[in-house]
PDB file of C-alpha atoms in Angstrom:
ATOM      1  CA  UNK A  14     -83.020  -5.902  19.716  1.00  0.00           C
ATOM      2  CA  UNK A  15     -85.371  -3.073  18.872  1.00  0.00           C
ATOM      3  CA  UNK A  16     -86.308  -0.148  21.066  1.00  0.00           C
ATOM      4  CA  UNK A  17     -89.348   2.045  20.416  1.00  0.00           C
ATOM      5  CA  UNK A  18     -89.268   5.783  21.076  1.00  0.00           C
ATOM      6  CA  UNK A  19     -92.511   7.781  20.887  1.00  0.00           C
ATOM      7  CA  UNK A  20     -93.342  11.464  20.458  1.00  0.00           C
ATOM      8  CA  UNK A  21     -96.481  12.045  22.559  1.00  0.00           C
ATOM      9  CA  UNK A  22     -98.591  14.903  23.835  1.00  0.00           C
ATOM     10  CA  UNK A  23    -101.900  15.385  25.650  1.00  0.00           C
ATOM     11  CA  UNK A  24    -103.892  15.800  22.419  1.00  0.00           C
ATOM     12  CA  UNK A  25    -103.481  13.435  19.451  1.00  0.00           C
ATOM     13  CA  UNK A  26    -100.974  14.371  16.762  1.00  0.00           C
ATOM     14  CA  UNK A  27    -102.828  14.765  13.454  1.00  0.00           C
ATOM     15  CA  UNK A  28    -101.733  13.866   9.922  1.00  0.00           C
ATOM     16  CA  UNK A  29    -101.927  17.522   8.865  1.00  0.00           C
ATOM     17  CA  UNK A  30     -99.339  18.400  11.527  1.00  0.00           C
ATOM     18  CA  UNK A  31     -97.067  15.674  10.130  1.00  0.00           C
ATOM     19  CA  UNK A  32     -97.394  17.228   6.689  1.00  0.00           C
ATOM     20  CA  UNK A  33     -96.500  20.647   8.146  1.00  0.00           C
ATOM     21  CA  UNK A  34     -93.403  19.161   9.806  1.00  0.00           C
ATOM     22  CA  UNK A  35     -92.334  17.582   6.520  1.00  0.00           C
ATOM     23  CA  UNK A  36     -92.691  20.913   4.753  1.00  0.00           C
ATOM     24  CA  UNK A  37     -90.477  22.636   7.313  1.00  0.00           C
ATOM     25  CA  UNK A  38     -87.327  20.559   6.747  1.00  0.00           C
ATOM     26  CA  UNK A  39     -85.609  18.805   3.831  1.00  0.00           C
ATOM     27  CA  UNK A  40     -84.825  15.938   6.238  1.00  0.00           C
ATOM     28  CA  UNK A  41     -88.496  14.855   6.258  1.00  0.00           C
ATOM     29  CA  UNK A  42     -90.906  13.465   3.692  1.00  0.00           C
ATOM     30  CA  UNK A  43     -94.464  12.230   4.313  1.00  0.00           C
ATOM     31  CA  UNK A  44     -95.335   8.769   3.034  1.00  0.00           C
ATOM     32  CA  UNK A  45     -98.963   7.639   3.236  1.00  0.00           C
ATOM     33  CA  UNK A  46    -100.186   4.101   2.584  1.00  0.00           C
ATOM     34  CA  UNK A  47    -103.525   2.410   3.164  1.00  0.00           C
ATOM     35  CA  UNK A  48    -102.210   1.231   6.534  1.00  0.00           C
ATOM     36  CA  UNK A  49    -100.479   4.303   7.924  1.00  0.00           C
ATOM     37  CA  UNK A  50     -99.002   7.760   7.633  1.00  0.00           C
ATOM     38  CA  UNK A  51     -95.248   7.918   8.164  1.00  0.00           C
ATOM     39  CA  UNK A  52     -92.679  10.672   8.301  1.00  0.00           C
ATOM     40  CA  UNK A  53     -89.518   9.553   6.499  1.00  0.00           C
ATOM     41  CA  UNK A  54     -86.376  10.946   8.134  1.00  0.00           C
ATOM     42  CA  UNK A  55     -83.082  11.101   6.275  1.00  0.00           C
ATOM     43  CA  UNK A  56     -80.127  12.533   8.145  1.00  0.00           C
ATOM     44  CA  UNK A  57     -78.214  15.305   6.388  1.00  0.00           C
ATOM     45  CA  UNK A  58     -75.015  13.291   6.971  1.00  0.00           C
ATOM     46  CA  UNK A  59     -76.472  10.342   5.077  1.00  0.00           C
ATOM     47  CA  UNK A  60     -77.178   6.916   6.451  1.00  0.00           C
ATOM     48  CA  UNK A  61     -80.323   4.862   6.170  1.00  0.00           C
ATOM     49  CA  UNK A  62     -83.777   6.366   6.100  1.00  0.00           C
ATOM     50  CA  UNK A  63     -85.776   5.986   9.306  1.00  0.00           C
ATOM     51  CA  UNK A  64     -89.532   6.246   9.756  1.00  0.00           C
ATOM     52  CA  UNK A  65     -91.687   7.973  12.354  1.00  0.00           C
ATOM     53  CA  UNK A  66     -95.062   6.218  12.105  1.00  0.00           C
ATOM     54  CA  UNK A  67     -98.242   8.021  13.151  1.00  0.00           C
ATOM     55  CA  UNK A  68    -100.133   5.591  15.371  1.00  0.00           C
ATOM     56  CA  UNK A  69    -102.947   6.392  17.776  1.00  0.00           C
ATOM     57  CA  UNK A  70    -102.126  10.093  17.804  1.00  0.00           C
ATOM     58  CA  UNK A  71     -98.412   9.664  18.518  1.00  0.00           C
ATOM     59  CA  UNK A  72     -95.256   9.190  16.434  1.00  0.00           C
ATOM     60  CA  UNK A  73     -93.312   5.951  16.925  1.00  0.00           C
ATOM     61  CA  UNK A  74     -89.798   5.199  15.715  1.00  0.00           C
ATOM     62  CA  UNK A  75     -88.026   1.887  16.256  1.00  0.00           C
ATOM     63  CA  UNK A  76     -84.343   1.840  17.265  1.00  0.00           C
ATOM     64  CA  UNK A  77     -83.652   5.458  16.306  1.00  0.00           C
ATOM     65  CA  UNK A  78     -80.183   6.655  15.416  1.00  0.00           C
ATOM     66  CA  UNK A  79     -78.786   9.533  17.454  1.00  0.00           C
ATOM     67  CA  UNK A  80     -79.775  11.905  14.623  1.00  0.00           C
ATOM     68  CA  UNK A  81     -83.345  10.533  14.604  1.00  0.00           C
ATOM     69  CA  UNK A  82     -83.575  10.902  18.393  1.00  0.00           C
ATOM     70  CA  UNK A  83     -82.517  14.544  18.029  1.00  0.00           C
ATOM     71  CA  UNK A  84     -85.167  14.958  15.302  1.00  0.00           C
ATOM     72  CA  UNK A  85     -87.768  13.429  17.649  1.00  0.00           C
ATOM     73  CA  UNK A  86     -86.762  15.902  20.365  1.00  0.00           C
ATOM     74  CA  UNK A  87     -87.109  18.811  17.910  1.00  0.00           C
ATOM     75  CA  UNK A  88     -90.525  17.547  16.733  1.00  0.00           C
ATOM     76  CA  UNK A  89     -91.713  17.181  20.320  1.00  0.00           C
ATOM     77  CA  UNK A  90     -90.806  20.822  21.010  1.00  0.00           C
ATOM     78  CA  UNK A  91     -92.619  22.038  17.886  1.00  0.00           C
ATOM     79  CA  UNK A  92     -95.691  19.911  18.672  1.00  0.00           C
ATOM     80  CA  UNK A  93     -95.736  20.748  22.380  1.00  0.00           C
ATOM     81  CA  UNK A  94     -95.059  17.149  23.360  1.00  0.00           C
ATOM     82  CA  UNK A  95     -92.440  14.872  24.877  1.00  0.00           C
ATOM     83  CA  UNK A  96     -90.203  12.018  23.743  1.00  0.00           C
ATOM     84  CA  UNK A  97     -90.827   8.830  25.714  1.00  0.00           C
ATOM     85  CA  UNK A  98     -88.860   5.559  25.632  1.00  0.00           C
ATOM     86  CA  UNK A  99     -90.625   2.212  25.708  1.00  0.00           C
ATOM     87  CA  UNK A 100     -89.874   1.854  29.426  1.00  0.00           C
ATOM     88  CA  UNK A 101     -91.686   5.143  30.088  1.00  0.00           C
ATOM     89  CA  UNK A 102     -88.544   7.233  30.543  1.00  0.00           C
ATOM     90  CA  UNK A 103     -88.637  10.835  29.341  1.00  0.00           C
ATOM     91  CA  UNK A 104     -86.016  11.290  26.617  1.00  0.00           C
ATOM     92  CA  UNK A 105     -87.014  14.839  25.720  1.00  0.00           C
ATOM     93  CA  UNK A 106     -83.790  16.365  27.034  1.00  0.00           C
ATOM     94  CA  UNK A 107     -81.224  13.540  27.002  1.00  0.00           C
ATOM     95  CA  UNK A 108     -78.073  13.962  24.960  1.00  0.00           C
ATOM     96  CA  UNK A 109     -78.305  11.992  21.742  1.00  0.00           C
ATOM     97  CA  UNK A 110     -74.573  12.174  21.053  1.00  0.00           C
ATOM     98  CA  UNK A 111     -73.647   8.920  22.787  1.00  0.00           C
ATOM     99  CA  UNK A 112     -73.141   7.616  26.287  1.00  0.00           C
ATOM    100  CA  UNK A 113     -76.035   6.904  28.625  1.00  0.00           C
ATOM    101  CA  UNK A 114     -78.477   8.875  26.505  1.00  0.00           C
ATOM    102  CA  UNK A 115     -77.918   6.746  23.424  1.00  0.00           C
ATOM    103  CA  UNK A 116     -80.952   4.661  22.577  1.00  0.00           C
ATOM    104  CA  UNK A 117     -79.807   3.231  19.259  1.00  0.00           C
ATOM    105  CA  UNK A 118     -80.331  -0.466  19.827  1.00  0.00           C
ATOM    106  CA  UNK A 119     -81.055   0.430  23.459  1.00  0.00           C
ATOM    107  CA  UNK A 120     -77.361   1.028  24.191  1.00  0.00           C
ATOM    108  CA  UNK A 121     -75.502  -1.576  26.264  1.00  0.00           C
ATOM    109  CA  UNK A 122     -75.043   0.640  29.316  1.00  0.00           C
ATOM    110  CA  UNK A 123     -78.701   1.669  29.443  1.00  0.00           C
ATOM    111  CA  UNK A 124     -79.771  -1.955  28.956  1.00  0.00           C
ATOM    112  CA  UNK A 125     -77.523  -3.081  31.813  1.00  0.00           C
ATOM    113  CA  UNK A 126     -78.866  -0.400  34.142  1.00  0.00           C
ATOM    114  CA  UNK A 127     -82.456  -1.368  33.329  1.00  0.00           C
ATOM    115  CA  UNK A 128     -81.686  -5.061  33.896  1.00  0.00           C
ATOM    116  CA  UNK A 129     -80.143  -4.330  37.297  1.00  0.00           C
ATOM    117  CA  UNK A 130     -83.148  -2.188  38.269  1.00  0.00           C
ATOM    118  CA  UNK A 131     -85.576  -4.971  37.327  1.00  0.00           C
ATOM    119  CA  UNK A 132     -83.569  -7.605  39.203  1.00  0.00           C
ATOM    120  CA  UNK A 133     -83.422  -5.413  42.318  1.00  0.00           C
ATOM    121  CA  UNK A 134     -87.174  -4.815  42.151  1.00  0.00           C
ATOM    122  CA  UNK A 135     -87.816  -8.567  41.918  1.00  0.00           C
ATOM    123  CA  UNK A 136     -85.443  -9.226  44.820  1.00  0.00           C
ATOM    124  CA  UNK A 137     -87.167  -6.621  47.025  1.00  0.00           C
ATOM    125  CA  UNK A 138     -90.594  -7.897  46.044  1.00  0.00           C
ATOM    126  CA  UNK A 139     -89.892 -11.463  47.172  1.00  0.00           C
ATOM    127  CA  UNK A 140     -87.798 -10.722  50.272  1.00  0.00           C
TER     128      UNK A 140
END
């Protein structure tokens, strides 16, 4: 199951800003195709490369690792933005080192909490 995390701000994030971010850290590299501009993230500790895709003035990453979530939080600070989960939750200040704040694959505990919240909302709506 995938989970999308987005770096957003009030004004659109521009490709030039992505290039500046890439130049500021060896963890990032810009990759541009006909379809999109992406920021390739490679953790210093290794692991698979992950991509932040520039789309509609925001940066999207699907099922980020803890290291990528931390990178998203750092980028949001530099860009004057926030990190938002696909359910609208603000992830700008959550701990990315495991537990409830983990969003890699949505994390079983977080998924269970969201499921319970949805079921309670449906119950209250129809009773």
